[in-house]
């Protein structure tokens, strides 16, 4: 499996972010699963990502990326007009992740959360694993 986005399925901000990614993945190269799902948990274990990681996870070329690096890797699948954001690769990951962690820590307070994971539409179902 390749080009897999694992996300917090109960987080409103995360679900909105996944919808943004789906809209911008024009070549349909990405697959999705919630961190809470069985397949999500299996992939975390397979790629040795601690289940305590409170982050987006991106799996590509048999490697798992987390936090801001995962977000930047996903951005590579977006149309050209998003590419200028890739300049943030020049910022060392520990510094990028300070901002990432601040948003992640506050996402439920700012954006809320759902009782259950997002259900994909019929059109989106092929993009979701499990």
Coordinates of N, CA and C in Angstrom, one line a residue:
X1 N 0.8 -1.2 0.0 CA 0.0 0.0 0.0 C 0.9 1.2 0.0
X2 N 0.4 2.3 -0.7 CA 1.2 3.5 -0.9 C 0.3 4.7 -0.9
X3 N 0.8 5.8 -0.5 CA 0.1 7.1 -0.5 C -1.2 7.1 0.3
X4 N -1.0 6.7 1.6 CA -2.1 6.6 2.5 C -2.1 7.7 3.5
X5 N -3.2 8.3 3.7 CA -3.3 9.4 4.7 C -4.2 8.8 5.9
X6 N -3.6 8.8 7.0 CA -4.3 8.4 8.3 C -4.6 9.7 9.0
X7 N -5.8 9.8 9.5 CA -6.2 11.1 10.1 C -7.1 10.8 11.3
X8 N -7.3 11.8 12.2 CA -8.2 11.7 13.3 C -9.6 11.8 12.8
X9 N -10.3 10.7 12.8 CA -11.6 10.6 12.3 C -12.7 11.3 13.0
X10 N -12.5 11.7 14.3 CA -13.5 12.4 15.0 C -13.3 13.9 15.1
X11 N -12.2 14.3 14.6 CA -11.8 15.8 14.6 C -12.4 16.5 13.5
X12 N -13.2 17.5 13.8 CA -13.8 18.3 12.7 C -12.8 19.0 11.8
X13 N -11.7 19.6 12.4 CA -10.7 20.2 11.6 C -10.0 19.2 10.7
X14 N -9.7 18.0 11.2 CA -9.1 16.9 10.4 C -10.0 16.5 9.3
X15 N -11.3 16.3 9.6 CA -12.2 15.9 8.5 C -12.3 16.9 7.4
X16 N -12.3 18.2 7.8 CA -12.3 19.3 6.8 C -11.1 19.3 6.0
X17 N -10.0 19.0 6.6 CA -8.7 18.9 5.9 C -8.7 17.7 4.9
X18 N -9.2 16.6 5.3 CA -9.3 15.5 4.4 C -10.2 15.8 3.2
X19 N -11.3 16.5 3.4 CA -12.1 17.0 2.3 C -11.3 17.9 1.4
X20 N -10.5 18.7 1.9 CA -9.7 19.6 1.1 C -8.7 18.8 0.3
X21 N -8.1 17.8 0.9 CA -7.1 16.9 0.2 C -7.8 16.1 -0.9
X22 N -9.0 15.6 -0.6 CA -9.7 14.9 -1.6 C -10.0 15.8 -2.8
X23 N -10.5 17.0 -2.6 CA -10.8 17.9 -3.7 C -9.6 18.2 -4.5
X24 N -8.4 18.2 -3.9 CA -7.2 18.6 -4.6 C -6.4 17.5 -5.1
X25 N -6.7 16.3 -4.8 CA -6.0 15.1 -5.3 C -6.7 14.7 -6.7
X26 N -6.3 15.5 -7.7 CA -6.9 15.4 -9.0 C -6.6 14.1 -9.7
X27 N -5.5 13.5 -9.4 CA -5.1 12.3 -10.0 C -5.6 11.0 -9.2
X28 N -6.3 11.2 -8.2 CA -6.8 10.1 -7.3 C -5.7 9.2 -6.9
X29 N -4.6 9.7 -6.4 CA -3.4 9.0 -6.0 C -3.4 8.6 -4.5
X30 N -4.3 9.2 -3.7 CA -4.3 9.1 -2.2 C -5.4 8.2 -1.8
X31 N -5.1 7.4 -0.7 CA -6.1 6.6 0.0 C -6.2 7.1 1.4
X32 N -7.3 6.9 2.1 CA -7.5 7.4 3.4 C -8.0 6.4 4.4
X33 N -7.7 6.6 5.7 CA -8.3 5.8 6.7 C -8.1 6.6 8.0
X34 N -9.1 6.4 8.9 CA -9.0 7.1 10.2 C -8.0 6.4 11.1
X35 N -7.4 7.1 11.9 CA -6.4 6.5 12.9 C -7.2 5.5 13.8
X36 N -8.5 5.8 14.0 CA -9.2 4.9 15.0 C -9.7 3.6 14.3
X37 N -9.7 3.5 13.0 CA -10.2 2.3 12.3 C -9.2 1.2 12.5
X38 N -9.8 0.0 12.2 CA -9.0 -1.2 12.3 C -7.8 -1.2 11.4
X39 N -8.0 -0.8 10.1 CA -6.9 -0.7 9.2 C -5.9 0.4 9.6
X40 N -6.4 1.5 10.2 CA -5.5 2.6 10.7 C -4.6 2.1 11.8
X41 N -5.2 1.3 12.7 CA -4.4 0.7 13.8 C -3.4 -0.3 13.3
X42 N -3.8 -1.1 12.3 CA -2.9 -2.1 11.7 C -1.7 -1.4 11.0
X43 N -2.0 -0.3 10.3 CA -0.9 0.4 9.6 C 0.0 1.1 10.5
X44 N -0.5 1.7 11.6 CA 0.3 2.3 12.6 C 1.3 1.2 13.2
X45 N 0.8 0.0 13.4 CA 1.6 -1.0 14.0 C 2.6 -1.5 12.9
X46 N 2.2 -1.7 11.7 CA 3.0 -2.2 10.6 C 4.2 -1.2 10.4
X47 N 4.0 0.1 10.4 CA 5.0 1.1 10.2 C 5.6 1.6 11.5
X48 N 5.4 0.9 12.6 CA 6.0 1.2 13.9 C 5.8 2.7 14.3
X49 N 4.6 3.2 14.0 CA 4.2 4.5 14.5 C 3.5 4.3 15.9
X50 N 4.0 4.9 16.9 CA 3.3 4.7 18.2 C 1.8 5.1 18.1
X51 N 1.0 4.3 18.7 CA -0.5 4.6 18.7 C -0.8 5.9 19.5
X52 N 0.2 6.4 20.3 CA 0.0 7.6 21.0 C 0.3 8.9 20.2
X53 N 0.7 8.7 18.9 CA 1.0 9.8 18.0 C -0.4 10.5 17.7
X54 N -0.5 11.7 18.0 CA -1.7 12.5 17.8 C -1.5 13.4 16.6
X55 N -1.4 12.8 15.4 CA -0.9 13.5 14.3 C -1.5 12.8 13.0
X56 N -1.5 13.6 11.9 CA -1.7 13.0 10.6 C -0.5 12.1 10.3
X57 N -0.8 11.0 9.7 CA 0.3 10.1 9.3 C 0.1 9.9 7.8
X58 N 1.3 10.0 7.1 CA 1.3 9.8 5.6 C 2.2 8.6 5.3
X59 N 1.7 7.6 4.6 CA 2.6 6.5 4.3 C 2.9 6.5 2.8
X60 N 4.2 6.6 2.5 CA 4.6 6.6 1.1 C 5.9 5.8 1.0
X61 N 6.0 5.0 -0.1 CA 7.3 4.3 -0.3 C 7.7 3.5 0.9
X62 N 6.8 2.8 1.5 CA 7.1 2.0 2.7 C 7.6 2.8 3.9
X63 N 7.3 4.0 4.0 CA 7.8 4.8 5.1 C 6.6 5.7 5.6
X64 N 6.6 5.9 6.9 CA 5.5 6.7 7.5 C 6.1 8.0 8.0
X65 N 5.4 9.1 7.6 CA 5.7 10.4 8.0 C 4.6 11.0 8.9
X66 N 5.0 11.8 9.8 CA 4.0 12.4 10.8 C 4.1 13.9 10.8
X67 N 3.1 14.5 11.4 CA 3.1 15.9 11.7 C 3.3 16.8 10.4
X68 N 4.1 17.8 10.5 CA 4.2 18.8 9.4 C 4.9 18.1 8.2
X69 N 5.7 17.2 8.4 CA 6.3 16.5 7.2 C 5.3 15.7 6.4
X70 N 4.4 15.1 7.1 CA 3.3 14.4 6.5 C 2.4 15.4 5.7
X71 N 2.1 16.5 6.3 CA 1.3 17.5 5.6 C 2.0 18.0 4.3
X72 N 3.3 18.2 4.4 CA 4.0 18.7 3.2 C 4.1 17.6 2.2
X73 N 4.3 16.4 2.6 CA 4.3 15.3 1.6 C 3.0 15.1 0.9
X74 N 1.9 15.3 1.6 CA 0.5 15.3 1.0 C 0.4 16.4 0.0
X75 N 0.9 17.6 0.3 CA 0.8 18.8 -0.5 C 1.4 18.5 -1.9
X76 N 2.3 17.6 -2.0 CA 2.9 17.3 -3.3 C 1.9 16.8 -4.3
X77 N 0.7 16.3 -3.9 CA -0.3 15.8 -4.7 C -1.3 16.8 -5.1
X78 N -1.1 18.1 -4.6 CA -2.1 19.2 -4.9 C -1.7 19.8 -6.3
X79 N -2.6 20.6 -6.8 CA -2.3 21.3 -8.1 C -1.2 22.3 -7.9
X80 N -0.6 22.8 -9.0 CA 0.6 23.6 -9.0 C 0.5 24.9 -8.1
X81 N -0.7 25.4 -8.0 CA -0.9 26.7 -7.3 C -0.7 26.5 -5.7
X82 N -0.7 25.3 -5.3 CA -0.4 25.0 -3.9 C 1.1 24.8 -3.6
X83 N 1.9 24.6 -4.7 CA 3.3 24.2 -4.6 C 4.2 25.3 -3.8
X84 N 3.9 26.6 -3.9 CA 4.7 27.5 -3.1 C 4.8 27.2 -1.6
X85 N 3.8 26.5 -1.1 CA 3.8 26.2 0.4 C 4.9 25.1 0.7
X86 N 5.4 24.5 -0.3 CA 6.5 23.5 -0.1 C 7.8 24.2 0.3
X87 N 7.8 25.5 0.2 CA 9.0 26.2 0.7 C 9.2 25.9 2.2
X88 N 8.1 25.5 2.9 CA 8.3 25.3 4.4 C 9.2 24.1 4.6
X89 N 9.6 23.3 3.6 CA 10.6 22.3 3.8 C 11.9 22.8 4.3
X90 N 12.2 24.1 4.0 CA 13.4 24.7 4.4 C 13.5 24.9 5.9
X91 N 12.3 25.0 6.5 CA 12.3 25.1 8.0 C 12.5 23.7 8.6
X92 N 13.4 23.6 9.5 CA 13.6 22.3 10.1 C 12.3 21.7 10.8
X93 N 12.2 20.4 10.6 CA 10.9 19.8 11.1 C 10.6 20.1 12.6
X94 N 11.6 20.1 13.5 CA 11.3 20.4 14.9 C 10.6 21.8 15.0
X95 N 11.1 22.8 14.2 CA 10.5 24.1 14.3 C 9.1 24.1 13.7
X96 N 8.9 23.5 12.5 CA 7.6 23.3 11.9 C 6.6 22.7 12.8
X97 N 7.1 21.7 13.5 CA 6.2 20.9 14.4 C 5.8 21.6 15.6
X98 N 6.5 22.7 16.0 CA 6.0 23.5 17.1 C 4.6 24.1 16.8
X99 N 4.5 24.6 15.6 CA 3.2 25.2 15.1 C 2.2 24.1 14.9
X100 N 2.7 23.0 14.3 CA 1.8 21.8 14.1 C 1.2 21.3 15.4
X101 N 2.1 21.2 16.4 CA 1.6 20.7 17.7 C 0.7 21.6 18.4
X102 N 0.9 22.9 18.3 CA 0.0 23.9 18.9 C -1.4 23.8 18.3
X103 N -1.5 23.7 17.0 CA -2.8 23.5 16.3 C -3.4 22.2 16.8
X104 N -2.6 21.1 16.7 CA -3.1 19.8 17.1 C -3.7 19.8 18.5
X105 N -3.0 20.4 19.4 CA -3.3 20.4 20.8 C -4.7 21.2 21.1
X106 N -5.0 22.1 20.2 CA -6.1 23.0 20.4 C -7.3 22.7 19.4
X107 N -7.1 21.7 18.5 CA -8.1 21.5 17.5 C -9.5 21.2 18.0
X108 N -9.6 20.4 19.0 CA -10.9 20.0 19.5 C -11.6 21.3 20.1
X109 N -10.8 22.1 20.9 CA -11.4 23.3 21.5 C -11.8 24.3 20.4
X110 N -11.0 24.5 19.4 CA -11.3 25.4 18.3 C -12.4 25.0 17.3
X111 N -12.3 23.7 16.9 CA -13.2 23.2 15.8 C -14.2 22.2 16.3
X112 N -14.0 21.6 17.5 CA -15.0 20.6 17.9 C -14.6 19.2 17.5
X113 N -15.4 18.2 17.9 CA -15.2 16.9 17.5 C -16.5 16.2 17.4
X114 N -16.5 15.1 16.7 CA -17.7 14.3 16.4 C -17.7 13.1 17.3
X115 N -18.9 12.5 17.5 CA -19.0 11.3 18.3 C -18.5 10.1 17.5
X116 N -18.5 10.1 16.2 CA -18.0 8.9 15.4 C -17.2 9.5 14.2
X117 N -16.5 8.6 13.6 CA -15.7 8.9 12.5 C -16.6 9.4 11.3
X118 N -16.0 10.2 10.4 CA -16.7 10.7 9.2 C -17.0 9.5 8.3
X119 N -18.2 9.6 7.7 CA -18.6 8.6 6.7 C -18.4 9.2 5.4
X120 N -17.6 8.5 4.5 CA -17.4 9.1 3.2 C -18.7 9.0 2.3
X121 N -18.8 9.9 1.4 CA -19.9 9.8 0.4 C -19.7 8.7 -0.5
X122 N -20.8 8.3 -1.3 CA -20.6 7.2 -2.2 C -19.5 7.5 -3.2
X123 N -19.3 8.7 -3.6 CA -18.3 9.1 -4.6 C -16.9 8.9 -3.9
X124 N -16.8 9.1 -2.6 CA -15.5 9.1 -1.9 C -15.2 7.7 -1.4
X125 N -16.1 6.8 -1.4 CA -15.8 5.5 -0.8 C -14.6 4.7 -1.3
X126 N -14.4 4.8 -2.6 CA -13.3 4.1 -3.2 C -11.9 4.7 -2.7
X127 N -11.9 5.9 -2.2 CA -10.7 6.5 -1.7 C -10.4 6.0 -0.2
X128 N -11.3 5.4 0.4 CA -11.1 5.0 1.8 C -10.8 3.5 2.0
X129 N -9.9 3.2 2.8 CA -9.5 1.8 3.1 C -10.4 1.2 4.2
X130 N -10.6 -0.1 4.1 CA -11.4 -0.7 5.2 C -12.8 -0.5 5.1

